[in-house]
Tab-separated table of C-alpha atoms in Angstrom:
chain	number	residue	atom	x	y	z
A	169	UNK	CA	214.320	166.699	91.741
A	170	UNK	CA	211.505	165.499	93.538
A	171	UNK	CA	211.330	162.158	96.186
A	172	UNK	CA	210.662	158.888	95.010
A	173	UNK	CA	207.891	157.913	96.948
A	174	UNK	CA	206.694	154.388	97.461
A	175	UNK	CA	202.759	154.172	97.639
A	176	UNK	CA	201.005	151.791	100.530
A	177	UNK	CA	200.086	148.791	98.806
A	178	UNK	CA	197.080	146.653	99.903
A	179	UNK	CA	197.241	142.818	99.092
A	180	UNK	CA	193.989	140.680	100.074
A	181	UNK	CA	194.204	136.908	100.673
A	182	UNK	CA	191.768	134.662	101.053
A	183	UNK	CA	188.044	136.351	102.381
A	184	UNK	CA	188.013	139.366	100.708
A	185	UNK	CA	184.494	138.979	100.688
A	186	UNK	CA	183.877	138.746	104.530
A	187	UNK	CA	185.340	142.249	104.792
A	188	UNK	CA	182.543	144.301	106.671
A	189	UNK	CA	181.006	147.290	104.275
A	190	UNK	CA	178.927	149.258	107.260
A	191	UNK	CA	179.364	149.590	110.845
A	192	UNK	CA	177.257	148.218	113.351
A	193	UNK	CA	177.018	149.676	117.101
A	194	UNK	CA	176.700	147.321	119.664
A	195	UNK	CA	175.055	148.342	122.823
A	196	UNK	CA	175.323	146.946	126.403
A	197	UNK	CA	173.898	147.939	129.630
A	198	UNK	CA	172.634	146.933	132.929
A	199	UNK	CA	170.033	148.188	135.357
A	200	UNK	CA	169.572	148.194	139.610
A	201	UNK	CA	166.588	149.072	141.431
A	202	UNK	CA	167.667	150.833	144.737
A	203	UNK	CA	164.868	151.683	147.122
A	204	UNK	CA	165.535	154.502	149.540
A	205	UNK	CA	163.371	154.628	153.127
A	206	UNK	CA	163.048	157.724	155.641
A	207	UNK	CA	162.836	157.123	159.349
A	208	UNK	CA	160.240	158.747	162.200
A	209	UNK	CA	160.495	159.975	164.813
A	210	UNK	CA	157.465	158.998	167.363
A	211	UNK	CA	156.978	158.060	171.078
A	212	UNK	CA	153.882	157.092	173.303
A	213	UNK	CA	152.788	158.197	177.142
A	214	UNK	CA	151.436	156.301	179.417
A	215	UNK	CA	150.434	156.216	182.825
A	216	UNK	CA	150.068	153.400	185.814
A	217	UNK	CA	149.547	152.922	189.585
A	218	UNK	CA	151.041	150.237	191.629
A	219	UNK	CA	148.312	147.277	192.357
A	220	UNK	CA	148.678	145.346	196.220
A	221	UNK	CA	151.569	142.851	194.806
A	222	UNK	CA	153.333	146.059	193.561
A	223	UNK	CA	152.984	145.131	189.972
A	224	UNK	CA	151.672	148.118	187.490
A	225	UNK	CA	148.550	148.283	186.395
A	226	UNK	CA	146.720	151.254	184.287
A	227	UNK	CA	146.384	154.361	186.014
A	228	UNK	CA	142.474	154.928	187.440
A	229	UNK	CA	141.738	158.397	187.386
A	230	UNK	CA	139.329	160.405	190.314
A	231	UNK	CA	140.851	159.394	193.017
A	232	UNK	CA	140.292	160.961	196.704
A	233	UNK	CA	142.976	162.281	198.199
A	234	UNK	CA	144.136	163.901	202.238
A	235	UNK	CA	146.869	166.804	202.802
A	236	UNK	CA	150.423	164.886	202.552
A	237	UNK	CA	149.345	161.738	200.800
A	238	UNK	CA	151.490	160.206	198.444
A	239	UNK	CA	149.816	159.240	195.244
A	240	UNK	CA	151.008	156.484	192.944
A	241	UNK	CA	151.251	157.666	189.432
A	242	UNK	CA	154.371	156.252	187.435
A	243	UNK	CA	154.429	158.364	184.045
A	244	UNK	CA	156.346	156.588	180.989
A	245	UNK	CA	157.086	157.971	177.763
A	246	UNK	CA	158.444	155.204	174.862
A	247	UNK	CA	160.259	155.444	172.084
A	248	UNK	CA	158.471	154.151	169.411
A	249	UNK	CA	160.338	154.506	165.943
A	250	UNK	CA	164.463	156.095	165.858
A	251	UNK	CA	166.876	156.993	168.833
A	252	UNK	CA	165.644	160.364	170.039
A	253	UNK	CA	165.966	163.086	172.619
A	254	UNK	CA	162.923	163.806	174.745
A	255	UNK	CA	161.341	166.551	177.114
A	256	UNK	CA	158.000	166.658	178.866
A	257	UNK	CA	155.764	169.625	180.348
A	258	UNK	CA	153.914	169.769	183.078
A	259	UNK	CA	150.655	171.735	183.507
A	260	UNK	CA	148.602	171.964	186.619
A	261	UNK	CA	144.986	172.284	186.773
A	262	UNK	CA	142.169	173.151	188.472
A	263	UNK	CA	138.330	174.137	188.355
A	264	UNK	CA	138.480	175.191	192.118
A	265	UNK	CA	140.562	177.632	192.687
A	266	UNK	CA	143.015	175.583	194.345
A	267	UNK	CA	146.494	176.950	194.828
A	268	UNK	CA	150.113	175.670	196.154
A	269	UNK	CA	150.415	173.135	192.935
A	270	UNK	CA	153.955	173.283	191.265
A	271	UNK	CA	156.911	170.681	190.305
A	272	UNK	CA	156.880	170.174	193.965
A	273	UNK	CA	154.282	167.674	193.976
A	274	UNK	CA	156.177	165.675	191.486
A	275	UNK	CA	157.911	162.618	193.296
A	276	UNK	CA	160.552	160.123	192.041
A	277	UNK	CA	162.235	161.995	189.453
A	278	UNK	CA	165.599	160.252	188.284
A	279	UNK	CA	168.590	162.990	188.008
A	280	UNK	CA	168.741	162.262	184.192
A	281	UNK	CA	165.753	164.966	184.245
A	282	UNK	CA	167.088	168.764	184.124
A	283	UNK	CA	164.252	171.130	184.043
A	284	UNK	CA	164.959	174.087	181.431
A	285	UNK	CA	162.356	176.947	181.108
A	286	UNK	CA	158.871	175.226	180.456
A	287	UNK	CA	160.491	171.775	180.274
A	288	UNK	CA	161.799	168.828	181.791
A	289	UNK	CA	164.218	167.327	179.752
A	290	UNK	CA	166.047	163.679	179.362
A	291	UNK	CA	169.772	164.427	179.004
A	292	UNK	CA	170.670	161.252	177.367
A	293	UNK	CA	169.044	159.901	173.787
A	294	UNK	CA	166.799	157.052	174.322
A	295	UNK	CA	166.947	154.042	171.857
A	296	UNK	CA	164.378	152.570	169.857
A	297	UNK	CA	161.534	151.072	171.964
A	298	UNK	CA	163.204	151.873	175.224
A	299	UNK	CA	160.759	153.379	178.174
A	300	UNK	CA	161.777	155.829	180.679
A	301	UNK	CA	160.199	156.911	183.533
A	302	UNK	CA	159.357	160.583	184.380
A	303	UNK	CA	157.810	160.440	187.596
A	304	UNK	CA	156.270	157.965	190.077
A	305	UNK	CA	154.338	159.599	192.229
A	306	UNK	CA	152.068	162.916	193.400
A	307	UNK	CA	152.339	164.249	196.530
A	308	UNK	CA	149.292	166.459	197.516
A	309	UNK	CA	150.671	169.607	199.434
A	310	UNK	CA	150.594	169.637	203.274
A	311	UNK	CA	149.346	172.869	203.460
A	312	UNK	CA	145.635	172.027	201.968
A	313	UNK	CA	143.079	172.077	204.683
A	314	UNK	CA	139.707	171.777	205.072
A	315	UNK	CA	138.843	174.597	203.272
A	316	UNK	CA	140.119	172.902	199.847
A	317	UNK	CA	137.609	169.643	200.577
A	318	UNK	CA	135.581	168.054	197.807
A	319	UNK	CA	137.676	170.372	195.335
A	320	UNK	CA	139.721	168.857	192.370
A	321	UNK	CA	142.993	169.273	190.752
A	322	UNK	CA	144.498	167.364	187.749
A	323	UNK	CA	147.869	167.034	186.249
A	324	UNK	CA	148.843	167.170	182.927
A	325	UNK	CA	151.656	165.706	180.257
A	326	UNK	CA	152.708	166.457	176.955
A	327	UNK	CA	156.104	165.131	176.199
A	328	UNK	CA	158.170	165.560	172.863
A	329	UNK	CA	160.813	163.867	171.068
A	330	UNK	CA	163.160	164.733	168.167
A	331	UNK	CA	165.822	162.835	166.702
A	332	UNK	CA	168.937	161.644	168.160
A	333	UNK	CA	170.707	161.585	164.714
A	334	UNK	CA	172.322	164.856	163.870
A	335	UNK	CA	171.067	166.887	166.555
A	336	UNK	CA	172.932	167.836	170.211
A	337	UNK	CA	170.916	169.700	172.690
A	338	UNK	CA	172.822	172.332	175.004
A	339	UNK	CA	171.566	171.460	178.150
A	340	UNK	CA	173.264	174.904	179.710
A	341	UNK	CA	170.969	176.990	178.300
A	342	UNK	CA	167.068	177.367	178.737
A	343	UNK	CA	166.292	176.599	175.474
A	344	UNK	CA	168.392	173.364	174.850
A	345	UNK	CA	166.695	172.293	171.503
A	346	UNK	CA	167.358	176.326	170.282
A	347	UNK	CA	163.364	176.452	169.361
A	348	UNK	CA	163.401	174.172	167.293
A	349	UNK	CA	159.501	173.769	165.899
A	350	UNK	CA	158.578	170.078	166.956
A	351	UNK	CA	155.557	168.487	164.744
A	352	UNK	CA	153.117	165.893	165.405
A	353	UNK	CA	153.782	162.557	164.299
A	354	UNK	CA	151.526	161.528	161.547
A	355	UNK	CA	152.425	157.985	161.647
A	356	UNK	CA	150.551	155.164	163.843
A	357	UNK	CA	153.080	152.233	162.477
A	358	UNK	CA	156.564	153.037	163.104
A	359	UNK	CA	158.396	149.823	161.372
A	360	UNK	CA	162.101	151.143	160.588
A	361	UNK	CA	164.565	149.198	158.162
A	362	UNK	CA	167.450	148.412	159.665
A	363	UNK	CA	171.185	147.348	158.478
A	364	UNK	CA	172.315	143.495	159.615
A	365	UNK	CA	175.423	142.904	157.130
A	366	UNK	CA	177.167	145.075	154.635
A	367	UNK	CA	176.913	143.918	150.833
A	368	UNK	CA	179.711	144.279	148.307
A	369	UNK	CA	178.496	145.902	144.966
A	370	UNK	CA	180.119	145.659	141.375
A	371	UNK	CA	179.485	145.902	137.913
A	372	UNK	CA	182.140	144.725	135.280
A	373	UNK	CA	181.762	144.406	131.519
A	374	UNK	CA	183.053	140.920	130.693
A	375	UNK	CA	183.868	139.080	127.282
A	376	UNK	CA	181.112	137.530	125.001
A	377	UNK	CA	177.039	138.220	124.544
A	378	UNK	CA	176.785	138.842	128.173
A	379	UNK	CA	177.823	142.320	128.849
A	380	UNK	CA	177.720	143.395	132.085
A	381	UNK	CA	177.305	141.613	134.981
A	382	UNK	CA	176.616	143.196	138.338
A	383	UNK	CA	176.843	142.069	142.171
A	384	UNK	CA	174.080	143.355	144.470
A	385	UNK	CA	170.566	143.895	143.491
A	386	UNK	CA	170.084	147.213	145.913
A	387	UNK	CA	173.033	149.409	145.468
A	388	UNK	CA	171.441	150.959	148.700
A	389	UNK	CA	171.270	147.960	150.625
A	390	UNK	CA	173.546	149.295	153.111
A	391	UNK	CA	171.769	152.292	153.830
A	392	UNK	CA	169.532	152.720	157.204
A	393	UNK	CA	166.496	154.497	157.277
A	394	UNK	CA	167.447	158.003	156.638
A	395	UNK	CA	166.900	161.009	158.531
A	396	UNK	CA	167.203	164.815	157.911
A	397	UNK	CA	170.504	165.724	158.045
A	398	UNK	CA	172.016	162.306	157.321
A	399	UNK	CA	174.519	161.495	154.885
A	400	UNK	CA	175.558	158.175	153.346
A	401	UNK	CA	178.414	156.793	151.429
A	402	UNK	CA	178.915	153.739	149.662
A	403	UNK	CA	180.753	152.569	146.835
A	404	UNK	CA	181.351	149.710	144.139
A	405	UNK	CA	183.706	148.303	141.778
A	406	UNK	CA	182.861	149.397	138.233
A	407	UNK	CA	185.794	147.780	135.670
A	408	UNK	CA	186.057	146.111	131.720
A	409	UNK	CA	187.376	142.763	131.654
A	410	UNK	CA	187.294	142.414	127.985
A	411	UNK	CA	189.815	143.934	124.852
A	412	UNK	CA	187.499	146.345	124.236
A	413	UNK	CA	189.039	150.258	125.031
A	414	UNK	CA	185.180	151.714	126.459
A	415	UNK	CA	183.283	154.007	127.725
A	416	UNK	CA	181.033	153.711	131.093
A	417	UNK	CA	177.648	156.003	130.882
A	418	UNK	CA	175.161	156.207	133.611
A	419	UNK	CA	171.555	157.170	133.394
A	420	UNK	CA	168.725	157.083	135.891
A	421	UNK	CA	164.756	156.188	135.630
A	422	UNK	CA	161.978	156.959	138.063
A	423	UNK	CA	159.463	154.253	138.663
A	424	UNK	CA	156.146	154.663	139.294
A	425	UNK	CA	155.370	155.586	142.482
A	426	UNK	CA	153.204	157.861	145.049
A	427	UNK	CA	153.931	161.609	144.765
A	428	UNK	CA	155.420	161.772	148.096
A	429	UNK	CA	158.234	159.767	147.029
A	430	UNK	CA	159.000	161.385	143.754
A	431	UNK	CA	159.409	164.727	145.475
A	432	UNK	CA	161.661	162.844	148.104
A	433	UNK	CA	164.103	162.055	144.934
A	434	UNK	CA	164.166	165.254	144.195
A	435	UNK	CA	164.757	166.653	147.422
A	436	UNK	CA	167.734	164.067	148.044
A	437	UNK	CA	171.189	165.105	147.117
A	438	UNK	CA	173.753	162.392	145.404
A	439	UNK	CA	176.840	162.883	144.780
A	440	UNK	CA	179.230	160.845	142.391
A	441	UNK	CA	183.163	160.417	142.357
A	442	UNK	CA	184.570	158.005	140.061
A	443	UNK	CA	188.132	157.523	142.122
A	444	UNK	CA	188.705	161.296	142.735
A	445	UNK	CA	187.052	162.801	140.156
A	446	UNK	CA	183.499	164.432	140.566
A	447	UNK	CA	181.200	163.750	137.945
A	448	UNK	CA	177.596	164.593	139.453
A	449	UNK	CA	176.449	166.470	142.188
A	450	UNK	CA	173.132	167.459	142.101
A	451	UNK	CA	169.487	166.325	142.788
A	452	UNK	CA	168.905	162.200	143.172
A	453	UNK	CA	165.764	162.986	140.885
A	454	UNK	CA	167.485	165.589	138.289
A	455	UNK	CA	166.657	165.282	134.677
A	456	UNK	CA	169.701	165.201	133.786
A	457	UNK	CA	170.590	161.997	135.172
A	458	UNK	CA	167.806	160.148	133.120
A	459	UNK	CA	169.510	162.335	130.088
A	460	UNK	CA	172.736	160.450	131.217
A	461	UNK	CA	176.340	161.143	132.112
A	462	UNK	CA	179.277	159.701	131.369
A	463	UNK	CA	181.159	158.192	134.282
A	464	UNK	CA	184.122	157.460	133.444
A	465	UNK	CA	186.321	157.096	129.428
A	466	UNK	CA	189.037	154.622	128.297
A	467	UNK	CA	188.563	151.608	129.973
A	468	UNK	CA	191.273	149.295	128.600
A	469	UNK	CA	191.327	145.525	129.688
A	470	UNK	CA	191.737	144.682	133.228
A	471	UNK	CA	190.777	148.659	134.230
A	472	UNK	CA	188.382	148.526	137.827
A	473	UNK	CA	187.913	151.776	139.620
A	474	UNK	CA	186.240	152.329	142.391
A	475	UNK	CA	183.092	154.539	142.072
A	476	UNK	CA	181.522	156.100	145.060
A	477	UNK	CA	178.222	157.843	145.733
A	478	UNK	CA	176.778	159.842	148.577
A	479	UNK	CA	173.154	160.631	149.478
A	480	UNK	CA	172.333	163.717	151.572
A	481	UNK	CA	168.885	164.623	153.253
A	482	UNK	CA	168.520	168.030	153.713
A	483	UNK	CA	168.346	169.084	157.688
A	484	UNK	CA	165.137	171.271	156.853
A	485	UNK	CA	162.613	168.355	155.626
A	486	UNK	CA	160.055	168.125	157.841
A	487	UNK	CA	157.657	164.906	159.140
A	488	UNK	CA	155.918	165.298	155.567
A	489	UNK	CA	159.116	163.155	154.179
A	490	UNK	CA	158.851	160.578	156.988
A	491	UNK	CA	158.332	156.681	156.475
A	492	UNK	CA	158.949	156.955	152.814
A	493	UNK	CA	159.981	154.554	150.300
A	494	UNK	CA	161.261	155.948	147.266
A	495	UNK	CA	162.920	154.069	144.448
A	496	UNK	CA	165.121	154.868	141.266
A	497	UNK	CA	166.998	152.719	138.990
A	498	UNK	CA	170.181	152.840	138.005
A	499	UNK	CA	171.336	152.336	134.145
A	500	UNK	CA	175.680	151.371	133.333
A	501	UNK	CA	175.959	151.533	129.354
A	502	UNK	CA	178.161	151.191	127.197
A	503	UNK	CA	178.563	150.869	123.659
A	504	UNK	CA	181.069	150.479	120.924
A	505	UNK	CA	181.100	150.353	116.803
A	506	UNK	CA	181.560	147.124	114.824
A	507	UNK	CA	183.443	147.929	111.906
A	508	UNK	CA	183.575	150.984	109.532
A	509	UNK	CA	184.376	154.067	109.668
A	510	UNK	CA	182.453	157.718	111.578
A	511	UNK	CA	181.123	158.017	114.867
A	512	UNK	CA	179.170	156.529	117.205
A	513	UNK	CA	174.985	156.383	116.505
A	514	UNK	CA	172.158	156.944	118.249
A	515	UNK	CA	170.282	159.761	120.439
A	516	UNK	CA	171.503	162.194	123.535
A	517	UNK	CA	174.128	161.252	125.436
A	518	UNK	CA	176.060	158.463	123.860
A	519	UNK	CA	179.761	156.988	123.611
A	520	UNK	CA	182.644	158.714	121.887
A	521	UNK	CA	183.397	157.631	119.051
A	522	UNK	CA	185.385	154.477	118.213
A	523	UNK	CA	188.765	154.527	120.049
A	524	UNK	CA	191.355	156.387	116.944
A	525	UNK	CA	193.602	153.735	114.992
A	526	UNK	CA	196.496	154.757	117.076
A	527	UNK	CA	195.097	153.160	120.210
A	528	UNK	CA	193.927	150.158	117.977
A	529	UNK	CA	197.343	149.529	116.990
A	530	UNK	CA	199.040	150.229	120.333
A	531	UNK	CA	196.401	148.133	122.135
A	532	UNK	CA	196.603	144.903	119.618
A	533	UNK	CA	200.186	145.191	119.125
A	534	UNK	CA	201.568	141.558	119.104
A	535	UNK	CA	205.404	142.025	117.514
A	536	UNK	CA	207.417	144.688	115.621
A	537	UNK	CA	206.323	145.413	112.749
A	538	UNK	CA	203.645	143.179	112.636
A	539	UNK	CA	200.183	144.105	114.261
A	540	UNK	CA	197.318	142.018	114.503
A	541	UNK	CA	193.522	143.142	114.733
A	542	UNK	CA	189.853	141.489	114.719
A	543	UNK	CA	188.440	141.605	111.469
A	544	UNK	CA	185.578	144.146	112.676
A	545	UNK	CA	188.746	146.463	112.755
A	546	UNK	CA	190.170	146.245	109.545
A	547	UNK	CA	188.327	148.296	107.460
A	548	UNK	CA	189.350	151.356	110.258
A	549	UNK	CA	193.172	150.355	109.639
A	550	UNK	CA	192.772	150.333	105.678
A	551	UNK	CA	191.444	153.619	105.468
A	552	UNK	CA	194.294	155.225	108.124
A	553	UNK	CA	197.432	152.909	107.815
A	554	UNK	CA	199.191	155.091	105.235
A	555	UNK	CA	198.433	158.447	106.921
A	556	UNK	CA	199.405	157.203	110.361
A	557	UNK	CA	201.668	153.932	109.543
A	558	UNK	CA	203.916	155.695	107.794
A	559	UNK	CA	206.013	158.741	109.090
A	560	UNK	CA	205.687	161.823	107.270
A	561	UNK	CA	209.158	163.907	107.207
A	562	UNK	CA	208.332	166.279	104.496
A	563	UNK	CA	210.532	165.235	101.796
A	564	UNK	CA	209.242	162.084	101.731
A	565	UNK	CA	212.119	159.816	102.531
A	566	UNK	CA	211.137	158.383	105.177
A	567	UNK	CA	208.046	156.266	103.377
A	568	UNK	CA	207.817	152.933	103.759
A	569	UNK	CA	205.404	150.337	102.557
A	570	UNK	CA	202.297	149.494	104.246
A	571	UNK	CA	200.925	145.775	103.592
A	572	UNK	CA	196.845	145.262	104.605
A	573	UNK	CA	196.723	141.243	104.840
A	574	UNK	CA	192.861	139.240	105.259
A	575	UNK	CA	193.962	135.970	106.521
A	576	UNK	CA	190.952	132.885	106.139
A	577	UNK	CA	191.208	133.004	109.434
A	578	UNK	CA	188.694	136.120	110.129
A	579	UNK	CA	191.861	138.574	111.403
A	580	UNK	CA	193.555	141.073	109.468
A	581	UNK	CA	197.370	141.865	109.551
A	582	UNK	CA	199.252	145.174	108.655
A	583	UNK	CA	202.685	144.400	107.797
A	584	UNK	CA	205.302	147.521	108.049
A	585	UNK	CA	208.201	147.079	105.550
A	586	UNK	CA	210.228	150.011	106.391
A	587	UNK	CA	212.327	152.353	104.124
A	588	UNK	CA	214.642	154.706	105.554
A	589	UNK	CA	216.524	155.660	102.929
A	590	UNK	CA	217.692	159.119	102.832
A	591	UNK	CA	218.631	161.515	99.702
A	592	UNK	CA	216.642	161.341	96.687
A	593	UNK	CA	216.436	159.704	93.598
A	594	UNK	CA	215.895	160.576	89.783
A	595	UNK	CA	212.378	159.846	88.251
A	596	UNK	CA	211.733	159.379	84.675
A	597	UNK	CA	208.009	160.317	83.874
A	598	UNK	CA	206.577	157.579	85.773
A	599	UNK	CA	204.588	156.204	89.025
A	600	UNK	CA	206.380	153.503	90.850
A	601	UNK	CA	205.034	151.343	93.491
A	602	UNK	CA	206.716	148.988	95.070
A	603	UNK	CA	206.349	144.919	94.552
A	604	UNK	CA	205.697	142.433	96.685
């Protein structure tokens, strides 16, 4: 004998003809412009004399000097762009032959000096437009006579600087910057973007036409003018406010913009975690970013997570990357299928496919046995409800009857009227389906 099966049975009241025949994708997304900027590292020397009142005045060269004289001759060095660590050298010169010059003839050196090797160096950083002095004064040596009259001498400075930021000298050794090569600056303006207040970023999909909406319009905003070696984190609130179960993509586009900065993006390292799962790490310029990625899956309702990103600058780039601006912008889509049945369309990267009738029914469950859905979900739920609806047990027995309801009021129902009769039951020749 075989099981009496009872057949899913689909009733439809009302506006049958409002029932959707094709699918439509919907597609949301919005877009940030975040500018990155690279620091400098630059400093000016200067030198003065002391005038009667004791004020400074610009340093006049040719002077004519006796054995033991003290010479007025302050030498400053400025900080001009970032916090830095500096060192000066010191060469002495003459056309005459003259001999006896060495540090010795330097006066009024502070004990924040340390001469190392070749150089004098400043063992403490020295902040943006700060001055410090090396020395104040020459003192000619006692030991030039007569014989060295109407000869000349000259003293000269070259000072250095590199960058506070990620860098500790070892002032123990006689090489405390390890050799490090130190480049001219090729910058004459110096104007370095600094950080007042920290801005809170978000971007939420809400209810209705709007989509997303974001908070912030630099999702860099926080970040300082960046050096080699730096690294900065931020992070924002990424979340789905509406009933729709989605999926948050990400994709990036390059503006135009000088060549400089476009190899700066891809010389920049980012890094993405949504909560503690990595989903990028790679170049800030990398093609597949503008291909897109998908940042995080199965947003229900009420869902926020915390996404953060990190930007590294590589400790090798050189003064070629500073004072940049470089900019990229930042793409959140998302996109989800109105009606029908397949998966998602369009090109590359895009959305899974429409979340399975399981987590339609278990999302938009109102009361046992009864299950309510938006229309656009309906024709999903016709096609399914009898091969997930009702439990198969192999025999059959445990069938029930599946009711597929349009109501006027633009919703459809699935009503479950269960059977769980066991056993089976004597047919004779014919199809029955249950009434309602």
């Amino acid at each position: 004998m075989k099981g009496k099966m009872i057949l899913p049975l689909a009733v439809f009241f009302g506006l049958l003809a409002a029932v959707p025949s094709g699918a439509a994708t919907r597609t949301y997304s919005t877009e940030v412009t975040n500018t990155i900027t690279t620091g400098d590292i630059n400093i000016s020397l200067e030198e003065f004399q002391l005038n009667p009142e004791g004020r400074r005045i610009p340093y006049v060269d040719g002077k004519l000097v006796v054995p033991g004289q003290r010479v007025d001759k302050i030498v400053t060095i400025t900080n001009e762009a970032q916090k830095a660590w500096i060192r000066a050298k010191v060469e002495y010169n003459t056309k005459d032959g003259l001999e006896g010059m060495s540090d010795d003839m330097l006066g009024g050196i502070s004990s924040e000096w340390k001469k190392c090797g070749d150089y004098f160096y400043y063992t403490e950083p020295v902040d943006t437009a700060e001055t410090v002095d090396f020395f104040r004064q020459v003192v000619v040596p006692w030991e030039w006579d007569e014989t060295c009259e109407e000869k000349g001498f000259s003293i000269g400075v070259t000072a250095q600087a590199v960058q506070a930021a990620n860098f500790v000298p070892d002032f123990q050794t006689m090489e405390p910057w390890f050799g490090i090569p130190v480049e001219k600056c090729i910058h004459n303006s110096h104007k370095i973007y600094q950080v007042d207040t920290q801005a809170e970023f978000s971007v939420i999909f809400e209810n209705g036409s709007e989509g997303f909406i974001k908070t912030g319009e630099d999702f860099f905003g926080n970040f300082q003018s960046m050096l080699p070696g730096d690294t900065l984190t931020d992070t924002l609130m990424l979340g789905n406010h509406s009933g729709i179960l989605l999926d948050f993509y990400f994709y990036t586009d390059i503006p135009e913009q000088e060549e400089a900065s476009r190899r700066l993006l891809d010389q920049l390292q980012l890094k993405i975690q949504m909560e503690d799962t990595l989903v990028y790490e790679g170049s800030l310029g990398a093609e597949a970013l503008r291909e897109g990625i998908l940042l995080g899956d199965s947003f229900r309702k009420g869902d926020v997570r915390n996404l953060t990103y990190t930007l590294h600058m590589p400790r090798e780039l050189t003064n070629a990357s500073a004072l940049l601006s470089a900019r990229v912008r930042w793409i959140f889509k998302t996109e989800y299928r109105t009606g029908g049945s397949g998966g998602s369309s369009g090109s590359g990267t895009s959305p899974r496919e429409t979340p399975t009738i399981q987590e339609k029914v278990q999302e938009l469950v109102t009361l046992p046995g009864y299950i309510s859905v938006p229309l656009s979900g309906a024709a999903d739920l016709a096609e399914r409800a009898g091969e997930w609806l009702l439990p198969r047990t192999g025999d059959n027995s445990h069938r029930g009857l599946v009711l597929l309801v349009f109501l006027a009021s633009g919703a459809a129902a699935v009503i479950l009227a269960g059977s769980k009769r066991r056993g089976t039951c004597q047919t004779h020749g014919k199809e029955e389906h249950g009434n309602i």
